[in-house]
Each structure stands twice: as C-alpha cells, then as structure tokens.
Coordinates of C-alpha atoms in Angstrom, one line a residue:
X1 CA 0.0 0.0 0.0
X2 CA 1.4 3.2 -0.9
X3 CA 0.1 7.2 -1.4
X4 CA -0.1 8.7 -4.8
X5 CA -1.5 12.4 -3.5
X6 CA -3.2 14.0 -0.9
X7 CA -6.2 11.9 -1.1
X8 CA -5.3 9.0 -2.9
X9 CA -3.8 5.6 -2.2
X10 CA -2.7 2.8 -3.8
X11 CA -2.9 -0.9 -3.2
X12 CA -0.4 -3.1 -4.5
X13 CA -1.1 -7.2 -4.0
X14 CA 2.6 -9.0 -5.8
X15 CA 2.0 -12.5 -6.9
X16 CA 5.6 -15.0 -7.2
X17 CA 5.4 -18.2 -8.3
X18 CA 8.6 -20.7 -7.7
X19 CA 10.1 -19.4 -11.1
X20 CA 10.1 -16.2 -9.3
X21 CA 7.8 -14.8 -11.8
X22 CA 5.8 -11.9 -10.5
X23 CA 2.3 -10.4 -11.2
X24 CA 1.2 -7.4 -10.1
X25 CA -2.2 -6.3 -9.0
X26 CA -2.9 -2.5 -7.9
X27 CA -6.0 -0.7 -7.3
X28 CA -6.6 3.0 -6.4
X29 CA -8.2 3.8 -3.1
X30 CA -9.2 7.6 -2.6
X31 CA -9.5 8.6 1.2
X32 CA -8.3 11.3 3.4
X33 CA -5.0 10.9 4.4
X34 CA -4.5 8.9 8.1
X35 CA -8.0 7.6 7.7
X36 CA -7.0 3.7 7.3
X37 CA -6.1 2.5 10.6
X38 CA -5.7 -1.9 10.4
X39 CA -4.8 -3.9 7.0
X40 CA -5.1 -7.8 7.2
X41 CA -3.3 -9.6 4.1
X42 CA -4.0 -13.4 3.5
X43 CA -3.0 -14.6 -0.1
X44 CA -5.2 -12.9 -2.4
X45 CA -7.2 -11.1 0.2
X46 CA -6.9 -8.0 1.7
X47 CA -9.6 -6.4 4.6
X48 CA -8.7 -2.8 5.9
X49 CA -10.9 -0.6 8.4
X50 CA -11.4 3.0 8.0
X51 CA -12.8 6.0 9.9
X52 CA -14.0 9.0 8.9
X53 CA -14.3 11.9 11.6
X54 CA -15.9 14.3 8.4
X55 CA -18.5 11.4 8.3
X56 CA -18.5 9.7 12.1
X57 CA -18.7 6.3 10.6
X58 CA -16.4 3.7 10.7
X59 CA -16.3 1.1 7.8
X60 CA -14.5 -2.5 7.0
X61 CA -13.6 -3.3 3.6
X62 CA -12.5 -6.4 1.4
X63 CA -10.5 -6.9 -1.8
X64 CA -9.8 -10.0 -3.5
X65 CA -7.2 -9.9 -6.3
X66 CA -8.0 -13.6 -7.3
X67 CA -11.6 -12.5 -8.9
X68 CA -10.3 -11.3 -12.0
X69 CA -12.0 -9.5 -13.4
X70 CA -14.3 -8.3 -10.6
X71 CA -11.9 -6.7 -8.2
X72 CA -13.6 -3.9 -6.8
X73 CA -13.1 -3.2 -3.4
X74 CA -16.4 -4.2 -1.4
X75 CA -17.6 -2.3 1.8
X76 CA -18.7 -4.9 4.5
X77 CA -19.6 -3.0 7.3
X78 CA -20.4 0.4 8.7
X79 CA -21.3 1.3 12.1
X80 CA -20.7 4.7 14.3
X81 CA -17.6 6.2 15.1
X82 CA -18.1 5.5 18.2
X83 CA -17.8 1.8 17.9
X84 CA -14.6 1.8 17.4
X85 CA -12.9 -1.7 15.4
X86 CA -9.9 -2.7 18.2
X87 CA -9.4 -6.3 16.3
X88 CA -9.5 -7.5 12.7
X89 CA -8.7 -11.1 11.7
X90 CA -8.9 -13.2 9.3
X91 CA -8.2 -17.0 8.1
X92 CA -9.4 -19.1 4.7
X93 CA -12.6 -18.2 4.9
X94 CA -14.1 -16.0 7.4
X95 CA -13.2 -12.3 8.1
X96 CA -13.7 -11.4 12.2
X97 CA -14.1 -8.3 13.9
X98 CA -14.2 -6.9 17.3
X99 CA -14.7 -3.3 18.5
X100 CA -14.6 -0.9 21.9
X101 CA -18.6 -1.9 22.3
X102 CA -18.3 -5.3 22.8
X103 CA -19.7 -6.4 19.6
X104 CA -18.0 -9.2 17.7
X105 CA -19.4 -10.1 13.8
X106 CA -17.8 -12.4 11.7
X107 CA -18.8 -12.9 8.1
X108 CA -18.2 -15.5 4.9
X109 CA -15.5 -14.8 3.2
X110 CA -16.8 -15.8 -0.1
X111 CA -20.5 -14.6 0.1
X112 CA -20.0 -11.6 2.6
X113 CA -22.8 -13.5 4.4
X114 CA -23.2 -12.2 8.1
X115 CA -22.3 -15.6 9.9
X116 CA -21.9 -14.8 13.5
X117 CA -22.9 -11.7 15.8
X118 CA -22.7 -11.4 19.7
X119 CA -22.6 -8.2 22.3
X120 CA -21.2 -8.0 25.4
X121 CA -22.5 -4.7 27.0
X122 CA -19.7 -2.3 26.5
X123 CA -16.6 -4.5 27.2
X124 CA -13.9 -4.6 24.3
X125 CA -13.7 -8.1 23.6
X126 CA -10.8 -10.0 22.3
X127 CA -10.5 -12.0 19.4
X128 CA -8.9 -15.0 17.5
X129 CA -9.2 -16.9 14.4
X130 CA -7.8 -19.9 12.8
X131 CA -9.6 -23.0 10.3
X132 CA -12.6 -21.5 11.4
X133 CA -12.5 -21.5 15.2
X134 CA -13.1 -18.1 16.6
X135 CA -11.9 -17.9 20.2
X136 CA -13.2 -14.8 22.4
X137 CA -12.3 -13.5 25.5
X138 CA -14.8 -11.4 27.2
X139 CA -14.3 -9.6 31.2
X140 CA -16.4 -11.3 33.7
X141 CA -17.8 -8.3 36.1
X142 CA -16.5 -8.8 39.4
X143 CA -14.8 -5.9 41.7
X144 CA -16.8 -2.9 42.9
X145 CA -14.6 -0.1 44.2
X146 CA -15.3 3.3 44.1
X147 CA -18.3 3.1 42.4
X148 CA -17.1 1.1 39.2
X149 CA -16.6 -2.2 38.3
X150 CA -13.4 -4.0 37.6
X151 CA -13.4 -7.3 35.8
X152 CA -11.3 -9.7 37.9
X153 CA -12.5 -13.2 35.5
X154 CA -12.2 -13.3 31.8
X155 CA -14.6 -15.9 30.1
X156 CA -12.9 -17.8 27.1
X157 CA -15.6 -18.6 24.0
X158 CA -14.8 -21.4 21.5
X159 CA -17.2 -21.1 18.5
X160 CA -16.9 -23.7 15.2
X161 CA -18.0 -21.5 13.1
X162 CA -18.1 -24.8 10.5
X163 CA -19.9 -26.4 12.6
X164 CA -23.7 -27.3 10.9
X165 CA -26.0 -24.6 9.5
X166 CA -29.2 -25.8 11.1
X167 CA -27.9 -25.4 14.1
X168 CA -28.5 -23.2 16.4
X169 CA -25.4 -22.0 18.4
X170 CA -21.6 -22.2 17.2
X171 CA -20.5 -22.3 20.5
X172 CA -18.1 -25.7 21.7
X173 CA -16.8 -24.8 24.8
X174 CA -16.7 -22.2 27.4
X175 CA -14.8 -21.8 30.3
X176 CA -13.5 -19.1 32.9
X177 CA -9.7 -18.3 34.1
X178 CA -8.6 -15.7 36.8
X179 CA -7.9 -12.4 35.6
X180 CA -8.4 -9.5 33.0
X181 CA -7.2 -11.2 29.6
X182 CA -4.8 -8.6 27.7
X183 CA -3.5 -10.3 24.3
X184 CA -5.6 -13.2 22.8
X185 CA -3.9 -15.7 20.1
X186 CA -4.6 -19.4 19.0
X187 CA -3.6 -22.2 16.6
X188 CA -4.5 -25.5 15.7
X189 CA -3.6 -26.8 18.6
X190 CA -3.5 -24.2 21.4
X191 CA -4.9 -20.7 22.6
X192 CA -2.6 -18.4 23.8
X193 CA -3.5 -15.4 26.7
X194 CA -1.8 -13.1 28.2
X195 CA -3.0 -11.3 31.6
X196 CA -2.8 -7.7 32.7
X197 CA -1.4 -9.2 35.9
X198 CA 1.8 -9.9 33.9
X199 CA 0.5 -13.7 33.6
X200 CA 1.1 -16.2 30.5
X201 CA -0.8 -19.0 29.7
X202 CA -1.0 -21.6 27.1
X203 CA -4.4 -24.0 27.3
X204 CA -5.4 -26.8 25.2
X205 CA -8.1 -27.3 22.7
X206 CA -8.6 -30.5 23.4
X207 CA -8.9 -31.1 27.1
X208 CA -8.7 -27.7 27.8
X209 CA -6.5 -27.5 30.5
X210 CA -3.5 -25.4 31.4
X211 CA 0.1 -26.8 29.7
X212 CA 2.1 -23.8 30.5
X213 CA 2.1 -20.9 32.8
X214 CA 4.8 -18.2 32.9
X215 CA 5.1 -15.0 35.2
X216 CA 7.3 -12.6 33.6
X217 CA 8.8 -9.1 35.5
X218 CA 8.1 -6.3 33.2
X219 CA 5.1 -3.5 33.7
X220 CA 4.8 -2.7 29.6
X221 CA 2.0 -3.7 28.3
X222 CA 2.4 -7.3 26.1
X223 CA 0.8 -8.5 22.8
X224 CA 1.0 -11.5 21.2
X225 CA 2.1 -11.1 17.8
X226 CA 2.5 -14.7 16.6
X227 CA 1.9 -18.4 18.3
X228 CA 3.3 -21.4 17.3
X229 CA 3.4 -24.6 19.4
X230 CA 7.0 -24.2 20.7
X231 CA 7.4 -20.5 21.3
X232 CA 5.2 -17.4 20.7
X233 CA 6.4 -14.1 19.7
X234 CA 5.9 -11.1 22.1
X235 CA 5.7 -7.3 21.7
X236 CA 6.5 -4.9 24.5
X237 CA 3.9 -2.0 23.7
X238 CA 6.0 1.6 24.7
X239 CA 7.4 4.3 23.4
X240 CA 10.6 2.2 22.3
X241 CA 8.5 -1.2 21.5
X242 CA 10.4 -4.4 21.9
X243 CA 10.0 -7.9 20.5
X244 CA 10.8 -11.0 22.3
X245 CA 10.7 -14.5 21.7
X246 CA 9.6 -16.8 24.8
X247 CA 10.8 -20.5 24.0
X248 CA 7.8 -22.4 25.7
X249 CA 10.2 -25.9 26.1
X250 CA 12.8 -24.4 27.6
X251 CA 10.6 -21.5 29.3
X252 CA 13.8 -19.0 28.6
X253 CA 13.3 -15.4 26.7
X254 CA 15.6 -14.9 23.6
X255 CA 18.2 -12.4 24.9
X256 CA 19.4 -11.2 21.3
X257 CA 16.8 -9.7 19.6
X258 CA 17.7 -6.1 19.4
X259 CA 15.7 -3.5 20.8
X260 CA 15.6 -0.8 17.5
X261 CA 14.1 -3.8 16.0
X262 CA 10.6 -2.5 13.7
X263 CA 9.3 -5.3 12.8
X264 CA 10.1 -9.2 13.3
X265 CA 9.2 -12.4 11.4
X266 CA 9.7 -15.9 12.4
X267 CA 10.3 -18.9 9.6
X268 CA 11.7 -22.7 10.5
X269 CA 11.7 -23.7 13.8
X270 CA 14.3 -21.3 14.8
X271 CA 15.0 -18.6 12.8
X272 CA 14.0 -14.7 13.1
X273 CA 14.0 -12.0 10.7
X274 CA 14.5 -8.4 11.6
X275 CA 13.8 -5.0 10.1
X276 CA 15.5 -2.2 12.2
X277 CA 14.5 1.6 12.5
X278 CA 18.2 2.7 11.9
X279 CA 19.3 1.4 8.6
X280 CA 18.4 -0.3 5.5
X281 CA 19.4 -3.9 6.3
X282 CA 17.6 -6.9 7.0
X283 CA 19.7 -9.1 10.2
X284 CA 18.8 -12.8 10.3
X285 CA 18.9 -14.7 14.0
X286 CA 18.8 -17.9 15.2
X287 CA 17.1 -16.7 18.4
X288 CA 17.3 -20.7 19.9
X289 CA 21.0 -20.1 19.9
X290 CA 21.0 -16.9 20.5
X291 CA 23.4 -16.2 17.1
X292 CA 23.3 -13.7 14.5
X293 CA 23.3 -15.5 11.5
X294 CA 24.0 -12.8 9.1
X295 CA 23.4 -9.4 7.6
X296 CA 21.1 -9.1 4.2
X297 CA 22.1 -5.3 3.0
X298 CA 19.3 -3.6 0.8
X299 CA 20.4 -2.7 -2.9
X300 CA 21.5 0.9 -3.3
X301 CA 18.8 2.2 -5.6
X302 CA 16.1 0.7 -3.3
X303 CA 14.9 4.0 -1.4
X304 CA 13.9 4.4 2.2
X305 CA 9.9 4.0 1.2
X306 CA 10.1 -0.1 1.1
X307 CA 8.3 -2.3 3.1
X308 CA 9.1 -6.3 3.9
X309 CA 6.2 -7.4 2.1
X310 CA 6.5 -11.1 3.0
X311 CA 9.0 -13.5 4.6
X312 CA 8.4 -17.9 4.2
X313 CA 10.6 -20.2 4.3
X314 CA 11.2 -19.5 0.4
X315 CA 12.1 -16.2 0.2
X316 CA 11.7 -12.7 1.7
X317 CA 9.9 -10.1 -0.8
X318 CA 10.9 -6.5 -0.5
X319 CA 8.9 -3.8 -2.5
X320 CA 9.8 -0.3 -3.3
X321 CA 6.9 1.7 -3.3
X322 CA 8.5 4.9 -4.4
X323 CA 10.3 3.2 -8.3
X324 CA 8.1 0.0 -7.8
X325 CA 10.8 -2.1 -7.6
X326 CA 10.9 -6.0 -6.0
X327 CA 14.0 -7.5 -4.3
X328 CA 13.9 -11.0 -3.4
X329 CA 16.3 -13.1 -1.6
X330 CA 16.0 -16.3 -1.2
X331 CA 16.6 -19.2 1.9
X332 CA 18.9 -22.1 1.2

C-alpha cells in the first residue's frame, strides 16, 4: 500500500510463483489521508478498516485480487464512530471483527454473508481466528470499588464456526480463568493469553486444560504477535516497542533480539527475521541459539519507502513503493 496524493492511495497485491515470476495487481483507493487504521493480508485477500471523523462512521472493507476481473473493493460493514474496530482477523474463509462496544461479527468470506454476531454490553472483547475457530475472551464483572466495576475473571468462547447450519449456536466450549485477559492468540492446537497481571498461559483445545504458565517481571503492556506450538512471539507495547521471543520448552526469553528492531518475522523452527528503525538492512537470527546468523544489505537504488512485504521459508519479498521495484532473496 502506498500514497499517490493527498487523497489518494494505492494498493499493491505482488504474486511470485517458484520461477520467481511476479504479477502485479494494484487498485486505487481515494481517502483522506491517516483515515486507514488496520490492514489484514492473507493470499489474495486484503480487509482494511477505516474511519472518517468528516462522516462519524467507521467502515470495513474487502478486496480479492484472485476474482479477476471483478476486483472492486467491497464495503462490509459500517457502524458509528463511536464503535470503534480494536481487532480485525482473518483466516481461509471468514473475516472477524471486534470493536470498543463489545460487539464481535464475523462474516463469509466468499459470500460476505453475516455468519456470527454477539454483544457483550460495552466491554472490548478479544479475538482469534484460525480454520474456522473463533476464540473470544470477554471480562467477567467482578470488583466494585469506588463506584465502578473491575473485571477480575475473563470468560474464554470457542465457537466452530463450521460447525452445521441448522444449528443453532456455534459455541463448543466455554470456560472461565482468573484475571483480566490482555492479548488473545490461537492455533490449531492451542490458545494463547496473556494477563494484565503480567500472567502467560497456554491452554489446550482439546482437554482444555492449562500446559504452561509463565510469570514474567516487566510492567509494559504485552501482545501477542505470533503463536506457534514451541514458542510465541511477544511485543513490549512503549514508546521504544520491543520484540521477544519466549521458548515455551525451555521457558527462557531470547536475549538477542535487538531493541531498534521494527518489525520481526519468524520462519523454520528457529529462525528470526529483523527489520531495524536505523538502517536499510535486513539481520537474520537464530534466536534458539542466540546467534546472528547474518546481515542481508538492501540494494543501493532501493529508497527508504520499502516495506518487507513477506518472509516464508522460500524467500523474503521486498517492495519499493517509491520506483516499484521488488527485491527478493532467497533461503537455502
């Protein structure tokens, strides 16, 4: 995604094939400048939210670059400023949402269909998604103290929302744990939570029980940025954000992941990929061994207005939004 002018954006969706072949898809988006505020990109598909103060709405959108030749952008939603979108998702074929006034709406991906809806009076809710389980954490009201309530029970939702049409309810399972949930993630295997009491857990979907518990010392606020069975990846949320990598087999923090890092991307078993604040270089880590593994310098004629549009096991794509340019380098 890049700006053309003052009220004009473009979207950009690259396509490589093994042959490193590329195809390029771009649409032009006009909005007022700082108005798009989340972008979710899975394959083909993009979903962004927007909000307008000129108009007081707030409005989700979907693109699909893979419907050639109907590739308009479609508008999925709109609802009041006010209700403010704090969590988008997406997986293969639902697109999620969550928003400051407890509402959660999930819909088809392919028909735009309206598949699941639920409020929670005014609590933010958080949010997951993966093969079509949606996981929800909502607060449980509990202390009364000074004439407000503070939630001191979070209640964990498993919906399947694949689960027969006729029907009635998507809900599996439900279940309570102690404390105010912070940071919500899940896989196929596990859900991931982390507490405002500085509390990490990691709780089966099968018998859902609790496999791991961690207490960690720091008072920033943590997200979970990715899970995976053996580790999940952390983001310290301050002024001078930090990423760190909690190995849940050994239970030890990565100690080498650099602290101008901007953004951080995992591939293999053990190996990270950073983008730094300070230069135009790309450093790759083995964070199990704690080892810098090497330095991946940026071409000179690449300018400052890249992004890291995707790192697999392949490859990692860079894209030059300012000449249009790609760089790829490649793993093995």
């Amino acid at each position: 995604m890049h700006k053309k002018a003052s009220n004009q954006f473009h979207f950009s969706i690259v396509g490589i094939d093994a042959e490193l072949g590329m195809t390029f898809n771009i649409f032009q988006y006009p909005i007022f400048p700082g108005s798009i505020k989340k972008v979710w990109v899975m394959g083909d598909s993009l979903i962004w939210f927007t909000e307008s103060e000129y108009e007081s709405v707030a409005s989700l959108h979907y693109y699909n670059a893979s419907l050639v030749p109907n590739t308009e952008k479609r508008t999925i939603y709109k609802c009041a400023f006010s209700h403010r979108i704090t969590s988008l998702r997406m997986d293969r074929n639902y697109i999620a949402i969550a928003d400051d006034n407890g509402y959660v709406k999930v819909w088809c991906k392919h028909t735009l269909e309206l598949k699941f809806e639920q409020n929670h009076a005014f609590y933010s809710q958080h949010i997951s998604l993966f093969d079509g389980c949606l996981v929800i954490s909502k607060p449980e009201i509990g202390l009364h103290v000074y004439h407000k309530i503070y939630p001191t029970a979070s209640v964990i939702q498993i919906h399947n929302l694949k689960s027969d049409p006729n029907h009635c309810s998507t809900l599996k399972h439900t279940f309570s744990v102690d404390g105010q949930v912070q940071s919500l993630d899940s896989n196929s295997h596990f859900i991931f939570l982390i507490f405002e009491h500085k509390l990490i857990q990691v709780i089966s979907k099968q018998s859902y029980s609790i496999i791991y518990s961690h207490k960690y010392d720091s008072f920033l606020t943590r997200e979970i940025q990715r899970a995976h069975d053996d580790y999940i990846v952390v983001k310290e949320v301050s002024n001078d954000q930090r990423y760190r990598i909690l190995n849940l087999v050994t239970r030890q923090w990565s100690d080498i992941i650099p602290s101008c890092a901007k953004k951080l991307w995992t591939v293999f078993d053990n190996i990270a990929v950073i983008s730094n604040w300070s230069d135009k270089t790309l450093h790759v880590f083995d964070w199990k061994r704690n080892t810098q593994l090497l330095t991946l310098a940026i071409p000179e004629q690449i300018s400052r207005r890249y992004i890291v549009m995707s790192v697999t096991e392949l490859r990692i794509v860079i894209v030059d939004f300012y000449s249009n340019q790609v760089v790829v380098f490649k793993f093995g």
